[in-house]
C-alpha atoms as a PDB file:
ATOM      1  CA  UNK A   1      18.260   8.446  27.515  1.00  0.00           C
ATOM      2  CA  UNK A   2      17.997   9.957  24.436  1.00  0.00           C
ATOM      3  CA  UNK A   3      17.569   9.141  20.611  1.00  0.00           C
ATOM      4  CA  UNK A   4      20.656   7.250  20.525  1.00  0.00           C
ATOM      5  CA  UNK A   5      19.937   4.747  23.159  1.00  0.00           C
ATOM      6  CA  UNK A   6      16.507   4.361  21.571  1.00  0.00           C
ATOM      7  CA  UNK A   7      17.755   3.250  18.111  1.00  0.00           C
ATOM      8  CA  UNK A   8      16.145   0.475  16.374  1.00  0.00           C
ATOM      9  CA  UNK A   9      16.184  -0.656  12.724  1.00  0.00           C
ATOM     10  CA  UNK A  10      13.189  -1.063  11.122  1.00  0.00           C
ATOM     11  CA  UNK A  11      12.099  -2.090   7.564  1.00  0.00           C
ATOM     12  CA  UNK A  12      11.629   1.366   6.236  1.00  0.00           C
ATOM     13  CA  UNK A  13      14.492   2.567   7.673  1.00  0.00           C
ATOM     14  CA  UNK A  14      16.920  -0.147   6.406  1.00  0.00           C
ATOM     15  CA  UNK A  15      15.967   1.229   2.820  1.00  0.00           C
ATOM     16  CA  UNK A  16      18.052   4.670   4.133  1.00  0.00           C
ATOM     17  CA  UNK A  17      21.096   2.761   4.038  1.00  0.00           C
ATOM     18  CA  UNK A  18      20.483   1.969   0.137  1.00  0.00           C
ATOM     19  CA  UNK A  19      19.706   5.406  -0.698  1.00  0.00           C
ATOM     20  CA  UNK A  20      22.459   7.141   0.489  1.00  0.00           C
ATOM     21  CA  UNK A  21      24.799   4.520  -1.100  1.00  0.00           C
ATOM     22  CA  UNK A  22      23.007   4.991  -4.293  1.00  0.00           C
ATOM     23  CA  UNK A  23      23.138   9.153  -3.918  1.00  0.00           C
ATOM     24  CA  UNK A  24      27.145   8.716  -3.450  1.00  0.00           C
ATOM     25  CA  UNK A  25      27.219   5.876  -6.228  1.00  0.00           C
ATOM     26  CA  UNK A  26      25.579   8.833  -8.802  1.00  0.00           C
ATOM     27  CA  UNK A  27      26.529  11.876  -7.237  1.00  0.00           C
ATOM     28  CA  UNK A  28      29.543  11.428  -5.087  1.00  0.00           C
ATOM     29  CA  UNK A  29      29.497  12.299  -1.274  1.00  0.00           C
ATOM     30  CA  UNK A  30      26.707  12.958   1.441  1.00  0.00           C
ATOM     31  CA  UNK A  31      28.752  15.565   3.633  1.00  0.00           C
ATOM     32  CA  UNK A  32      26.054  18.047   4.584  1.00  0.00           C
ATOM     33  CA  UNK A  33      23.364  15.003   5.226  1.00  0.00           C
ATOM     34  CA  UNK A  34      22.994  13.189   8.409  1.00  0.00           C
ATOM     35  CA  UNK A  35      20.062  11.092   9.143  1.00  0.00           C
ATOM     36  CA  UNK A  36      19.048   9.838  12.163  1.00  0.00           C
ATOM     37  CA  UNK A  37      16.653   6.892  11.909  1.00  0.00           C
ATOM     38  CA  UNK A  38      15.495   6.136  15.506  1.00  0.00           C
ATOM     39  CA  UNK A  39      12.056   6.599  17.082  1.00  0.00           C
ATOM     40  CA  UNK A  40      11.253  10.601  17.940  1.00  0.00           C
ATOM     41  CA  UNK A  41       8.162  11.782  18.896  1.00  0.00           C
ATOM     42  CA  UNK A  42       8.419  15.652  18.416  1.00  0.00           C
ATOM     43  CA  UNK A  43       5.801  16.579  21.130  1.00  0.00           C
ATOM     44  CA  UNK A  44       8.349  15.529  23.883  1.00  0.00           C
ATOM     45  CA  UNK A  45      11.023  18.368  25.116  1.00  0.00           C
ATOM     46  CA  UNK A  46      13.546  16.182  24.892  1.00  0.00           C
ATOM     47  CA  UNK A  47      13.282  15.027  21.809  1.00  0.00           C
ATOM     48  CA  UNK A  48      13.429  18.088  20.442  1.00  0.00           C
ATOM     49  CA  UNK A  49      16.623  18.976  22.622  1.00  0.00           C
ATOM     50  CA  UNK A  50      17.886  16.143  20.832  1.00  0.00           C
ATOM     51  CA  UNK A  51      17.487  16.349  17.791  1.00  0.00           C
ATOM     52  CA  UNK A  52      18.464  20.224  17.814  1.00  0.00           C
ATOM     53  CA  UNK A  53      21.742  19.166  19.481  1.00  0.00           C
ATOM     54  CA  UNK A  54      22.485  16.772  16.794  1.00  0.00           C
ATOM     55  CA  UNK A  55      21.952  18.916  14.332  1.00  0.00           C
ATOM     56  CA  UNK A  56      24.096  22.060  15.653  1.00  0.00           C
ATOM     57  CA  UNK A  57      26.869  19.279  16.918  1.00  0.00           C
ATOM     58  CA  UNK A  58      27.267  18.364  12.728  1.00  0.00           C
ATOM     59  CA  UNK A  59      26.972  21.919  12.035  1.00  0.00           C
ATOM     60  CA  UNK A  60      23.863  21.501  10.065  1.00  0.00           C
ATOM     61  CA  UNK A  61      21.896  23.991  11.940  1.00  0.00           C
ATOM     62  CA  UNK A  62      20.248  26.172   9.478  1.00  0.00           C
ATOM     63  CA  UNK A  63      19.710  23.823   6.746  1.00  0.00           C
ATOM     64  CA  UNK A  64      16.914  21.751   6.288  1.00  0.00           C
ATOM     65  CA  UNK A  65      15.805  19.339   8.739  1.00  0.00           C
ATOM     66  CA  UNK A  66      13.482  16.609   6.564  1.00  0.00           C
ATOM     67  CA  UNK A  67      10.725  14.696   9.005  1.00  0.00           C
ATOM     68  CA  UNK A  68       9.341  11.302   7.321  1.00  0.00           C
ATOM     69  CA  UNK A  69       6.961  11.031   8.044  1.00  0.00           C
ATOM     70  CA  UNK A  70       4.249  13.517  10.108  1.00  0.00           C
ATOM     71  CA  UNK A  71       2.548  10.659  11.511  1.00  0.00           C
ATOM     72  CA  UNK A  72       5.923   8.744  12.812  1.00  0.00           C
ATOM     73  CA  UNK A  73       7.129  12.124  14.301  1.00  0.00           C
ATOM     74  CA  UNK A  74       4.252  11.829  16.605  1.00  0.00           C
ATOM     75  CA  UNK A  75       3.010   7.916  17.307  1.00  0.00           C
ATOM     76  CA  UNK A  76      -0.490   7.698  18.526  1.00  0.00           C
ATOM     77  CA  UNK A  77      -1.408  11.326  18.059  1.00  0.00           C
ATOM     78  CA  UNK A  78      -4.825  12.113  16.095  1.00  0.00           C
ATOM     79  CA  UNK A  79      -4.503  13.735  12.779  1.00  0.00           C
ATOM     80  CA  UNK A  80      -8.083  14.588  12.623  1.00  0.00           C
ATOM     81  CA  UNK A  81      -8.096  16.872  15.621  1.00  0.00           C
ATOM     82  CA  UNK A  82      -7.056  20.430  15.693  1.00  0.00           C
ATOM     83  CA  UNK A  83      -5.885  19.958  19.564  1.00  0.00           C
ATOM     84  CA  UNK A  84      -3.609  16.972  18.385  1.00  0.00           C
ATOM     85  CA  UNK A  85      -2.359  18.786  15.253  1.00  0.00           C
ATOM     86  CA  UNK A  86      -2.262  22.424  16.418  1.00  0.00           C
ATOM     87  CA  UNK A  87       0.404  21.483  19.260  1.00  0.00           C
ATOM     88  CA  UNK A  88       2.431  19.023  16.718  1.00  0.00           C
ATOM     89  CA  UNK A  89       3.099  22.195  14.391  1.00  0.00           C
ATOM     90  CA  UNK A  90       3.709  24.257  17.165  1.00  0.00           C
ATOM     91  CA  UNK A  91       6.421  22.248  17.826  1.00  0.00           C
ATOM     92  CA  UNK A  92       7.632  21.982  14.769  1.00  0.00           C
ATOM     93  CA  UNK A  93       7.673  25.789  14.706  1.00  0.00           C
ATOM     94  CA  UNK A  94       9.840  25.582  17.372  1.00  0.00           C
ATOM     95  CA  UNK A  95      12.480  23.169  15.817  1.00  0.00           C
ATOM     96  CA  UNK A  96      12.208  25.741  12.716  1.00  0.00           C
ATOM     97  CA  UNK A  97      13.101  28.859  15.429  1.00  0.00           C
ATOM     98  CA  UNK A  98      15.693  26.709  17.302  1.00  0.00           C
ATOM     99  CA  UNK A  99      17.807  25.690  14.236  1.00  0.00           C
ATOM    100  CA  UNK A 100      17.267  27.945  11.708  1.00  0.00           C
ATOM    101  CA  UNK A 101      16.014  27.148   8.089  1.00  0.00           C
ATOM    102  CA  UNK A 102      13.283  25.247   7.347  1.00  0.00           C
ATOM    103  CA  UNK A 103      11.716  21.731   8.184  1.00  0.00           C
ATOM    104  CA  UNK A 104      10.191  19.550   5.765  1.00  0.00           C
ATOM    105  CA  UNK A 105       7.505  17.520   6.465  1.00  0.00           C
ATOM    106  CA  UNK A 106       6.341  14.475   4.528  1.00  0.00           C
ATOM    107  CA  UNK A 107       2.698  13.573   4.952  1.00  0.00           C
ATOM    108  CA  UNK A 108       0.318  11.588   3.044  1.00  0.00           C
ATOM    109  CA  UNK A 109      -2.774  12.077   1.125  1.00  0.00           C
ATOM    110  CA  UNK A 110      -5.750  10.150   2.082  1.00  0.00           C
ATOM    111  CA  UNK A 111      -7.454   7.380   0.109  1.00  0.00           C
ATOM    112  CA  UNK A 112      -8.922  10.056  -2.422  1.00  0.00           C
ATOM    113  CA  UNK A 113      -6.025  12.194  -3.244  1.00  0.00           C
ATOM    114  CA  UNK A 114      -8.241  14.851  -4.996  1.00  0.00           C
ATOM    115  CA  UNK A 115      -9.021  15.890  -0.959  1.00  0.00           C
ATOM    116  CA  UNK A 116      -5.509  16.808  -0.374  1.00  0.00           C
ATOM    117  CA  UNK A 117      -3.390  15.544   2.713  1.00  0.00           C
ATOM    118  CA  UNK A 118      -4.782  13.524   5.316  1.00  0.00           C
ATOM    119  CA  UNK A 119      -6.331  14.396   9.115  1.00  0.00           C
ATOM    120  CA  UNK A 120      -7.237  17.558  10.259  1.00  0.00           C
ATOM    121  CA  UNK A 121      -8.538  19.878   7.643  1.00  0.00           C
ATOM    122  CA  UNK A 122      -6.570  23.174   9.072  1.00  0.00           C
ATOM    123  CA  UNK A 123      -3.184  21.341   8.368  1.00  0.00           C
ATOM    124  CA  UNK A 124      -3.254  23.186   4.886  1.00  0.00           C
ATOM    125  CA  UNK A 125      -3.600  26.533   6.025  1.00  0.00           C
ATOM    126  CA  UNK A 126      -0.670  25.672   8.539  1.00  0.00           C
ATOM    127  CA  UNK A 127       1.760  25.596   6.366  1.00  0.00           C
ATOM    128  CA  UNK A 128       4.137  27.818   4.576  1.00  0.00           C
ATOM    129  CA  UNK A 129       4.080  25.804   1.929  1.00  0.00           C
ATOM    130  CA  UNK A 130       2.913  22.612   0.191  1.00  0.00           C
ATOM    131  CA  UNK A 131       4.030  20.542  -3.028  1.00  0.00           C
ATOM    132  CA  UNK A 132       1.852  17.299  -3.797  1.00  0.00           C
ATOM    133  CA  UNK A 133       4.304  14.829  -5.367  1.00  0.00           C
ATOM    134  CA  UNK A 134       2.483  11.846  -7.486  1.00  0.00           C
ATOM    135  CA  UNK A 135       2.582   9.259 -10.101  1.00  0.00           C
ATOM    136  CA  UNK A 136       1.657  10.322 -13.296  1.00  0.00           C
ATOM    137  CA  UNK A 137       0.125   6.819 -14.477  1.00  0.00           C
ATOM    138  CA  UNK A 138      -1.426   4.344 -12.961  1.00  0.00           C
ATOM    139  CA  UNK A 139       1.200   1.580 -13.898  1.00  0.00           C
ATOM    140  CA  UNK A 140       3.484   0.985 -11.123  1.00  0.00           C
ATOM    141  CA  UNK A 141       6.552  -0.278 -13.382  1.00  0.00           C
ATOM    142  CA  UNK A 142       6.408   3.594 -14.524  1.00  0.00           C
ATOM    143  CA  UNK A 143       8.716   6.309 -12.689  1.00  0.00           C
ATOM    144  CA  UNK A 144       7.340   9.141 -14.103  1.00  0.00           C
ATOM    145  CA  UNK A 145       6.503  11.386 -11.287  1.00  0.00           C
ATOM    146  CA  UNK A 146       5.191  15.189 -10.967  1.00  0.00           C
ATOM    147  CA  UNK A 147       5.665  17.777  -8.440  1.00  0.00           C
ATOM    148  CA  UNK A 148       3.036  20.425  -8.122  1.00  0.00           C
ATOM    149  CA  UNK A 149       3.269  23.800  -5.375  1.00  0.00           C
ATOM    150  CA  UNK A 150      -0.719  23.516  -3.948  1.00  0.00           C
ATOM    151  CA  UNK A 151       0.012  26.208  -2.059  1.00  0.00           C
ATOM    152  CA  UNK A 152       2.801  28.662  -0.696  1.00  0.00           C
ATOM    153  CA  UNK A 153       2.598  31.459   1.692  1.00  0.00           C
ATOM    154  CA  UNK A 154       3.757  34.556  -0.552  1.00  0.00           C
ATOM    155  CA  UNK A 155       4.094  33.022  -3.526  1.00  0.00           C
ATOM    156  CA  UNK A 156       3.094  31.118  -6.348  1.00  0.00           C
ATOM    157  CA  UNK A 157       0.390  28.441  -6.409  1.00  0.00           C
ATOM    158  CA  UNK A 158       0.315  25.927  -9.336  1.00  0.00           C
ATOM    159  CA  UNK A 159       4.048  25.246 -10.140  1.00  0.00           C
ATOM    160  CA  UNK A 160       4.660  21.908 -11.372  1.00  0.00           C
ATOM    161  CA  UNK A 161       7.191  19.695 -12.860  1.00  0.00           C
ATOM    162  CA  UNK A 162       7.066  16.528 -14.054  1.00  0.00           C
ATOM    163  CA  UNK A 163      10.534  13.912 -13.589  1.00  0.00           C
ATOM    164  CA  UNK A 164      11.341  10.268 -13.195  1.00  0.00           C
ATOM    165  CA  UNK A 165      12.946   8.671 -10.547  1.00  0.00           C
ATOM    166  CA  UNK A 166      16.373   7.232 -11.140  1.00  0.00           C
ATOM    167  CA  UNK A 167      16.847   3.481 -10.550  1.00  0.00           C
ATOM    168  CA  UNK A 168      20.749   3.095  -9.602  1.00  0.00           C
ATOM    169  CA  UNK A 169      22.289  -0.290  -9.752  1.00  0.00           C
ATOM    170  CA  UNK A 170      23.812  -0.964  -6.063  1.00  0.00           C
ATOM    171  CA  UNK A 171      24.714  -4.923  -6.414  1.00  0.00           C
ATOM    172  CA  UNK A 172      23.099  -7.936  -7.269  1.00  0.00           C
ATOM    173  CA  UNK A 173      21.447 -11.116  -5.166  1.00  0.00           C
ATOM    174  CA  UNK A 174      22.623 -14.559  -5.195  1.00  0.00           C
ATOM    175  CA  UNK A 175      21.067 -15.223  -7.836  1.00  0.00           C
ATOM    176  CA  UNK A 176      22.573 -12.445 -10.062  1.00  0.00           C
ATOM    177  CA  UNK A 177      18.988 -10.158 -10.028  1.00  0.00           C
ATOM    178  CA  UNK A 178      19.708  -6.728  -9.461  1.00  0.00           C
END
């Protein structure tokens, strides 16, 4: 059983592989990362055994552990209920209490991204923290991205940034197209 003996490869996963080689083409190694791209559901016990035993076994307890995304750390849970949602972050409380440090979540916005993240409406107020990243125009060719802190727990609301994302040349196609 396990994660391991449940690993698959899918499409959004093989696009892991090209990140990390482009982090260690631009920035050298990826020591203190470990990613484990294999179906979890984080409402089972032993998939949080798991994944807390992978991370102490790399010695990465205490760090942060990223889930991407909400949605795939829980397949066919509803996001619009508070039943559904309320045990999800309870779990993911106790991933935070098991390892130490802090776990990211990504999550999406909804269709209208002036009403904030997706599903149950409570989500916001369950969180420590929250930072909306989005484009800043509408053309797609553009990487011009901004971060903004929506809310945080004991701390400043309204931080923001604004940065591009960094296209890194990894190889080119048979047909000499990056």
């Amino acid at each position: 059983g396990g994660l391991a003996a449940r690993h698959r490869v899918e499409a959004g996963e093989a696009g892991v592989a090209q990140r990390v080689q482009a982090h260690q083409t631009r920035h050298g190694g990826a020591e203190r990362m470990r990613f484990l791209a294999a179906p979890l559901d984080v409402r089972q016990p032993t998939d949080r055994a798991d994944i807390v035993r992978a991370a102490k076994a790399a010695g990465l307890a205490g760090g942060v552990l990223c889930i991407d995304t909400l949605a795939a750390s829980a397949p066919g849970m509803d996001e619009n209920t508070s039943a559904d949602m309320g045990q999800l972050i309870a779990n993911l409380q106790d991933l935070q209490t098991e390892l130490g440090g802090f776990v990211l979540v990504v999550h999406h916005s909804g269709k209208d991204e002036t009403r904030g993240l997706r599903g149950w409406s409570g989500l916001n107020g369950a969180l420590d923290c929250s930072i909306a990243v989005s484009r800043v125009s509408e053309d797609k060719r553009n990487t011009s991205r901004r971060w903004e802190v929506s809310k945080s727990k004991g701390g400043s609301d309204g931080m923001k940034n604004e940065f591009a994302l960094e296209q890194v040349l990894l190889n080119y196609d048979e047909d000499g197209q990056p």
